[in-house]
PDB file of C-alpha atoms in Angstrom:
ATOM      1  CA  GLU A 569      96.837 167.631  69.824  1.00 46.00           C
ATOM      2  CA  MET A 570      98.254 164.335  71.045  1.00 48.00           C
ATOM      3  CA  LEU A 571     101.911 163.425  71.047  1.00 51.00           C
ATOM      4  CA  TYR A 572     103.151 159.868  71.520  1.00 47.00           C
ATOM      5  CA  ASN A 573     106.359 159.042  73.257  1.00 51.00           C
ATOM      6  CA  ASN A 574     107.485 155.458  73.213  1.00 49.00           C
ATOM      7  CA  LEU A 575     110.422 154.125  75.159  1.00 50.00           C
ATOM      8  CA  LEU A 576     111.878 150.762  74.244  1.00 49.00           C
ATOM      9  CA  TYR A 577     113.321 148.618  77.005  1.00 46.00           C
ATOM     10  CA  LYS A 578     115.201 145.360  76.841  1.00 47.00           C
ATOM     11  CA  LYS A 579     114.301 143.023  79.680  1.00 45.00           C
ATOM     12  CA  ASN A 580     115.571 139.481  79.537  1.00 54.00           C
ATOM     13  CA  LEU A 581     115.325 138.401  75.916  1.00 67.00           C
ATOM     14  CA  GLU A 582     111.756 139.483  75.279  1.00 78.00           C
ATOM     15  CA  PRO A 583     110.737 142.882  73.903  1.00 84.00           C
ATOM     16  CA  CYS A 584     108.804 145.436  75.885  1.00 86.00           C
ATOM     17  CA  VAL A 585     107.745 149.028  75.318  1.00 90.00           C
ATOM     18  CA  ALA A 586     106.196 151.967  77.136  1.00 91.00           C
ATOM     19  CA  PHE A 587     103.954 154.562  75.512  1.00 94.00           C
ATOM     20  CA  ASN A 588     102.906 157.938  76.833  1.00 94.00           C
ATOM     21  CA  VAL A 589     100.250 160.216  75.389  1.00 95.00           C
ATOM     22  CA  TYR A 590     100.622 163.955  75.917  1.00 94.00           C
ATOM     23  CA  VAL A 591      97.804 166.452  75.518  1.00 95.00           C
ATOM     24  CA  ASN A 592      98.978 170.060  75.464  1.00 93.00           C
ATOM     25  CA  ASP A 593     102.390 168.989  76.803  1.00 92.00           C
ATOM     26  CA  ILE A 594     100.814 167.215  79.791  1.00 94.00           C
ATOM     27  CA  ILE A 595     101.135 163.457  80.134  1.00 94.00           C
ATOM     28  CA  SER A 596      97.584 162.167  79.884  1.00 96.00           C
ATOM     29  CA  ALA A 597      97.959 158.402  79.478  1.00 96.00           C
ATOM     30  CA  ARG A 598     100.602 155.716  79.784  1.00 95.00           C
ATOM     31  CA  ILE A 599     100.911 152.007  79.197  1.00 95.00           C
ATOM     32  CA  TYR A 600     103.691 149.439  79.395  1.00 92.00           C
ATOM     33  CA  LEU A 601     103.587 146.270  77.304  1.00 92.00           C
ATOM     34  CA  GLU A 602     105.768 143.209  77.366  1.00 90.00           C
ATOM     35  CA  VAL A 603     106.026 139.964  75.465  1.00 90.00           C
ATOM     36  CA  PHE A 604     106.738 136.827  77.445  1.00 85.00           C
ATOM     37  CA  THR A 605     106.668 133.075  77.074  1.00 83.00           C
ATOM     38  CA  ALA A 606     103.836 131.487  79.016  1.00 81.00           C
ATOM     39  CA  ARG A 607     104.248 127.928  80.316  1.00 83.00           C
ATOM     40  CA  PRO A 608     107.794 127.546  78.951  1.00 83.00           C
ATOM     41  CA  LYS A 609     109.075 124.101  78.008  1.00 88.00           C
ATOM     42  CA  THR A 610     105.621 122.518  78.183  1.00 90.00           C
ATOM     43  CA  PRO A 611     103.216 121.482  75.425  1.00 91.00           C
ATOM     44  CA  LEU A 612     101.212 124.639  76.265  1.00 89.00           C
ATOM     45  CA  GLU A 613     104.148 127.013  75.680  1.00 88.00           C
ATOM     46  CA  ARG A 614     103.265 130.142  73.734  1.00 87.00           C
ATOM     47  CA  ARG A 615     104.308 133.736  73.345  1.00 88.00           C
ATOM     48  CA  GLN A 616     101.912 136.264  74.847  1.00 89.00           C
ATOM     49  CA  ALA A 617     101.747 139.966  75.513  1.00 91.00           C
ATOM     50  CA  ALA A 618     100.375 141.786  78.528  1.00 90.00           C
ATOM     51  CA  PHE A 619      99.994 145.416  79.452  1.00 92.00           C
ATOM     52  CA  ASN A 620     100.740 146.979  82.779  1.00 88.00           C
ATOM     53  CA  TYR A 621     100.798 150.330  84.535  1.00 89.00           C
ATOM     54  CA  PHE A 622      97.911 151.658  82.461  1.00 93.00           C
ATOM     55  CA  ASP A 623      96.868 155.130  83.523  1.00 94.00           C
ATOM     56  CA  SER A 624      94.703 157.680  81.722  1.00 96.00           C
ATOM     57  CA  ILE A 625      92.696 160.778  82.228  1.00 97.00           C
ATOM     58  CA  GLU A 626      88.936 160.417  81.830  1.00 97.00           C
ATOM     59  CA  ASP A 627      88.901 160.941  78.073  1.00 97.00           C
ATOM     60  CA  GLN A 628      87.951 158.173  75.658  1.00 98.00           C
ATOM     61  CA  GLU A 629      89.904 159.742  72.779  1.00 97.00           C
ATOM     62  CA  VAL A 630      93.091 159.690  74.858  1.00 97.00           C
ATOM     63  CA  ALA A 631      92.491 156.087  75.973  1.00 97.00           C
ATOM     64  CA  ASN A 632      91.738 155.047  72.384  1.00 97.00           C
ATOM     65  CA  ALA A 633      94.991 156.646  71.248  1.00 96.00           C
ATOM     66  CA  ILE A 634      97.127 154.702  73.705  1.00 96.00           C
ATOM     67  CA  PHE A 635      95.262 151.429  73.104  1.00 96.00           C
ATOM     68  CA  THR A 636      95.653 151.885  69.326  1.00 96.00           C
ATOM     69  CA  GLN A 637      99.419 152.292  69.784  1.00 95.00           C
ATOM     70  CA  ALA A 638      99.429 149.191  71.997  1.00 96.00           C
ATOM     71  CA  ASP A 639      97.495 147.226  69.340  1.00 96.00           C
ATOM     72  CA  LYS A 640     100.005 148.216  66.635  1.00 96.00           C
ATOM     73  CA  TRP A 641     102.979 147.257  68.764  1.00 95.00           C
ATOM     74  CA  VAL A 642     101.523 143.871  69.746  1.00 95.00           C
ATOM     75  CA  ARG A 643     100.815 143.103  66.062  1.00 95.00           C
ATOM     76  CA  SER A 644     104.393 144.154  65.192  1.00 95.00           C
ATOM     77  CA  GLN A 645     105.569 141.423  67.565  1.00 94.00           C
ATOM     78  CA  GLY A 646     103.633 138.809  65.604  1.00 93.00           C
ATOM     79  CA  LEU A 647     100.878 138.508  68.175  1.00 93.00           C
ATOM     80  CA  ASP A 648      97.176 139.185  67.821  1.00 84.00           C
ATOM     81  CA  TYR A 649      96.196 139.077  71.477  1.00 85.00           C
ATOM     82  CA  TYR A 650      97.212 140.803  74.676  1.00 89.00           C
ATOM     83  CA  TYR A 651      95.645 141.261  78.061  1.00 88.00           C
ATOM     84  CA  GLY A 652      95.905 143.394  81.171  1.00 87.00           C
ATOM     85  CA  ASN A 653      95.965 145.322  83.319  1.00 86.00           C
ATOM     86  CA  THR A 654      98.538 143.313  85.274  1.00 82.00           C
ATOM     87  CA  ASN A 655     101.480 143.962  87.531  1.00 74.00           C
ATOM     88  CA  PRO A 656     104.607 142.519  85.899  1.00 70.00           C
ATOM     89  CA  LEU A 657     106.129 141.832  89.316  1.00 68.00           C
ATOM     90  CA  ASP A 658     103.057 140.029  90.637  1.00 65.00           C
ATOM     91  CA  PRO A 659     100.711 139.096  87.778  1.00 60.00           C
ATOM     92  CA  ASP A 660      98.732 136.582  89.828  1.00 64.00           C
ATOM     93  CA  ASP A 661      97.473 138.913  92.531  1.00 63.00           C
ATOM     94  CA  GLN A 662      97.165 142.260  90.794  1.00 65.00           C
ATOM     95  CA  ARG A 663      95.356 141.854  87.536  1.00 76.00           C
ATOM     96  CA  GLY A 664      92.363 143.402  85.948  1.00 83.00           C
ATOM     97  CA  VAL A 665      90.440 146.544  86.699  1.00 86.00           C
ATOM     98  CA  LEU A 666      88.490 147.251  89.840  1.00 86.00           C
ATOM     99  CA  ILE A 667      84.802 147.634  88.936  1.00 89.00           C
ATOM    100  CA  GLU A 668      83.186 147.482  92.379  1.00 89.00           C
ATOM    101  CA  GLY A 669      84.364 148.290  95.873  1.00 87.00           C
ATOM    102  CA  PHE A 670      85.350 151.919  95.469  1.00 88.00           C
ATOM    103  CA  ASP A 671      83.789 152.598  98.861  1.00 89.00           C
ATOM    104  CA  MET A 672      86.650 150.666 100.488  1.00 85.00           C
ATOM    105  CA  ILE A 673      90.239 151.767 100.882  1.00 82.00           C
ATOM    106  CA  PRO A 674      92.846 150.283  98.516  1.00 80.00           C
ATOM    107  CA  THR A 675      94.479 147.100  99.774  1.00 77.00           C
ATOM    108  CA  ILE A 676      97.665 145.270  98.956  1.00 72.00           C
ATOM    109  CA  MET A 677      97.604 142.469  96.404  1.00 73.00           C
ATOM    110  CA  ASN A 678      94.568 143.952  94.643  1.00 78.00           C
ATOM    111  CA  ALA A 679      94.036 146.225  91.685  1.00 80.00           C
ATOM    112  CA  TYR A 680      92.855 149.728  92.427  1.00 83.00           C
ATOM    113  CA  ASN A 681      92.065 152.329  89.818  1.00 89.00           C
ATOM    114  CA  LYS A 682      89.714 155.151  89.011  1.00 93.00           C
ATOM    115  CA  LYS A 683      86.029 154.309  88.529  1.00 94.00           C
ATOM    116  CA  TYR A 684      85.968 155.359  84.878  1.00 96.00           C
ATOM    117  CA  TYR A 685      88.624 152.832  83.785  1.00 95.00           C
ATOM    118  CA  LYS A 686      86.071 150.089  83.105  1.00 93.00           C
ATOM    119  CA  SER A 687      84.228 152.434  80.757  1.00 95.00           C
ATOM    120  CA  LEU A 688      87.470 153.285  78.914  1.00 97.00           C
ATOM    121  CA  PHE A 689      88.246 149.594  78.422  1.00 94.00           C
ATOM    122  CA  ASP A 690      84.683 148.637  77.458  1.00 95.00           C
ATOM    123  CA  SER A 691      84.299 151.500  74.997  1.00 96.00           C
ATOM    124  CA  TYR A 692      87.532 150.580  73.267  1.00 96.00           C
ATOM    125  CA  GLY A 693      86.366 146.995  72.868  1.00 94.00           C
ATOM    126  CA  PHE A 694      88.188 145.076  75.578  1.00 91.00           C
ATOM    127  CA  GLY A 695      86.181 142.234  77.043  1.00 88.00           C
ATOM    128  CA  THR A 696      86.181 140.422  80.345  1.00 86.00           C
ATOM    129  CA  ASN A 697      87.958 137.103  80.568  1.00 82.00           C
ATOM    130  CA  ASP A 698      87.786 136.372  84.296  1.00 81.00           C
ATOM    131  CA  ASP A 699      86.181 137.892  87.362  1.00 83.00           C
ATOM    132  CA  PHE A 700      88.315 138.173  90.497  1.00 80.00           C
ATOM    133  CA  TYR A 701      86.966 138.733  93.979  1.00 80.00           C
ATOM    134  CA  ALA A 702      88.591 140.053  97.122  1.00 77.00           C
ATOM    135  CA  TYR A 703      87.189 139.483 100.556  1.00 76.00           C
ATOM    136  CA  LYS A 704      87.646 141.638 103.594  1.00 74.00           C
ATOM    137  CA  LEU A 705      88.397 139.779 106.803  1.00 70.00           C
ATOM    138  CA  THR A 706      88.886 141.634 110.049  1.00 72.00           C
ATOM    139  CA  PHE A 707      90.074 140.226 113.336  1.00 67.00           C
ATOM    140  CA  ASP A 708      86.712 140.896 114.967  1.00 71.00           C
ATOM    141  CA  LYS A 709      85.300 138.211 112.653  1.00 67.00           C
ATOM    142  CA  VAL A 710      87.994 135.652 113.483  1.00 66.00           C
ATOM    143  CA  PRO A 711      86.935 133.089 116.104  1.00 67.00           C
ATOM    144  CA  TYR A 712      88.738 133.611 119.409  1.00 63.00           C
ATOM    145  CA  GLN A 713      90.432 130.201 119.205  1.00 67.00           C
ATOM    146  CA  ARG A 714      92.370 131.379 116.168  1.00 63.00           C
ATOM    147  CA  TYR A 715      93.975 134.174 118.174  1.00 66.00           C
ATOM    148  CA  GLU A 716      95.787 131.539 120.224  1.00 77.00           C
ATOM    149  CA  ILE A 717      97.266 130.044 117.064  1.00 77.00           C
ATOM    150  CA  ILE A 718      98.320 133.479 115.848  1.00 74.00           C
ATOM    151  CA  GLU A 719     100.095 134.153 119.139  1.00 79.00           C
ATOM    152  CA  LYS A 720     101.903 130.786 118.952  1.00 83.00           C
ATOM    153  CA  LEU A 721     103.016 131.478 115.384  1.00 80.00           C
ATOM    154  CA  LYS A 722     104.247 134.950 116.360  1.00 82.00           C
ATOM    155  CA  LYS A 723     106.418 133.406 119.102  1.00 84.00           C
ATOM    156  CA  ARG A 724     107.600 130.452 117.021  1.00 87.00           C
ATOM    157  CA  TYR A 725     108.702 132.546 114.033  1.00 85.00           C
ATOM    158  CA  ARG A 726     109.642 135.625 116.067  1.00 81.00           C
ATOM    159  CA  VAL A 727     107.138 137.832 114.260  1.00 78.00           C
ATOM    160  CA  ASN A 728     106.321 141.219 115.687  1.00 76.00           C
ATOM    161  CA  VAL A 729     103.114 143.021 114.677  1.00 72.00           C
ATOM    162  CA  MET A 730     102.977 146.746 115.336  1.00 74.00           C
ATOM    163  CA  LYS A 731     100.600 149.542 114.517  1.00 78.00           C
ATOM    164  CA  ALA A 732     101.905 152.268 112.242  1.00 80.00           C
ATOM    165  CA  ASP A 733     103.305 155.248 114.087  1.00 84.00           C
ATOM    166  CA  LYS A 734     101.677 158.350 112.593  1.00 86.00           C
ATOM    167  CA  LYS A 735     104.567 160.494 113.799  1.00 90.00           C
ATOM    168  CA  ASN A 736     107.053 158.271 111.941  1.00 88.00           C
ATOM    169  CA  LEU A 737     104.878 157.202 109.027  1.00 88.00           C
ATOM    170  CA  GLU A 738     107.579 157.694 106.405  1.00 89.00           C
ATOM    171  CA  ARG A 739     109.926 155.358 108.328  1.00 90.00           C
ATOM    172  CA  ASP A 740     107.187 152.735 108.709  1.00 87.00           C
ATOM    173  CA  VAL A 741     106.276 152.893 105.021  1.00 87.00           C
ATOM    174  CA  LYS A 742     109.952 152.425 104.103  1.00 89.00           C
ATOM    175  CA  ASP A 743     110.024 149.330 106.323  1.00 86.00           C
ATOM    176  CA  VAL A 744     106.973 147.867 104.563  1.00 83.00           C
ATOM    177  CA  VAL A 745     108.476 148.594 101.121  1.00 84.00           C
ATOM    178  CA  LYS A 746     111.724 146.927 102.197  1.00 86.00           C
ATOM    179  CA  ILE A 747     109.814 143.817 103.306  1.00 81.00           C
ATOM    180  CA  PHE A 748     107.970 143.643  99.978  1.00 76.00           C
ATOM    181  CA  ASP A 749     111.174 144.145  97.980  1.00 77.00           C
ATOM    182  CA  GLU A 750     113.063 141.468  99.897  1.00 79.00           C
ATOM    183  CA  SER A 751     110.213 138.980  99.676  1.00 73.00           C
ATOM    184  CA  LEU A 752     109.709 139.515  95.936  1.00 66.00           C
ATOM    185  CA  TYR A 753     113.302 139.788  94.732  1.00 60.00           C
ATOM    186  CA  GLU A 754     115.434 137.681  97.036  1.00 52.00           C
TER     187      GLU A 754
END
């Protein structure tokens, strides 16, 4: 038996909603949708909807249930199209579903999800609009001359690069989160 729980939020002036699906009193899927105005005050301005924070167990019936609720809500907003998975705080860098590269560790500014997500989306009928690629670059592949520039920039802008301290990992993670928060919101 599936139970839906939807939570309405008011963010700015545009509507948004979150749905949860419970199976046997255990949350089994979630999705957050929001309506927004793309390209405001231009000839290309239009209202759109996007979904974010999608998560589901590996069960097509559960995924179908949450996508069906999402479809109904988007239509209730007068829209016939929505896309995702995006990050509402950074929709340019974290969009879509990872389909290859599960052999690598998750990285910042990239989507990361379970392998079966693509199958859930495909089976429901979502299509692919764009392909995004991420490239791994390590310092051992950077020409030596570039190290000199990096060192000059570190001195000029008083940047300090440190390795994470495993004994104080929680402190270091809090520092990284603080940097992200301040760079995104201030």
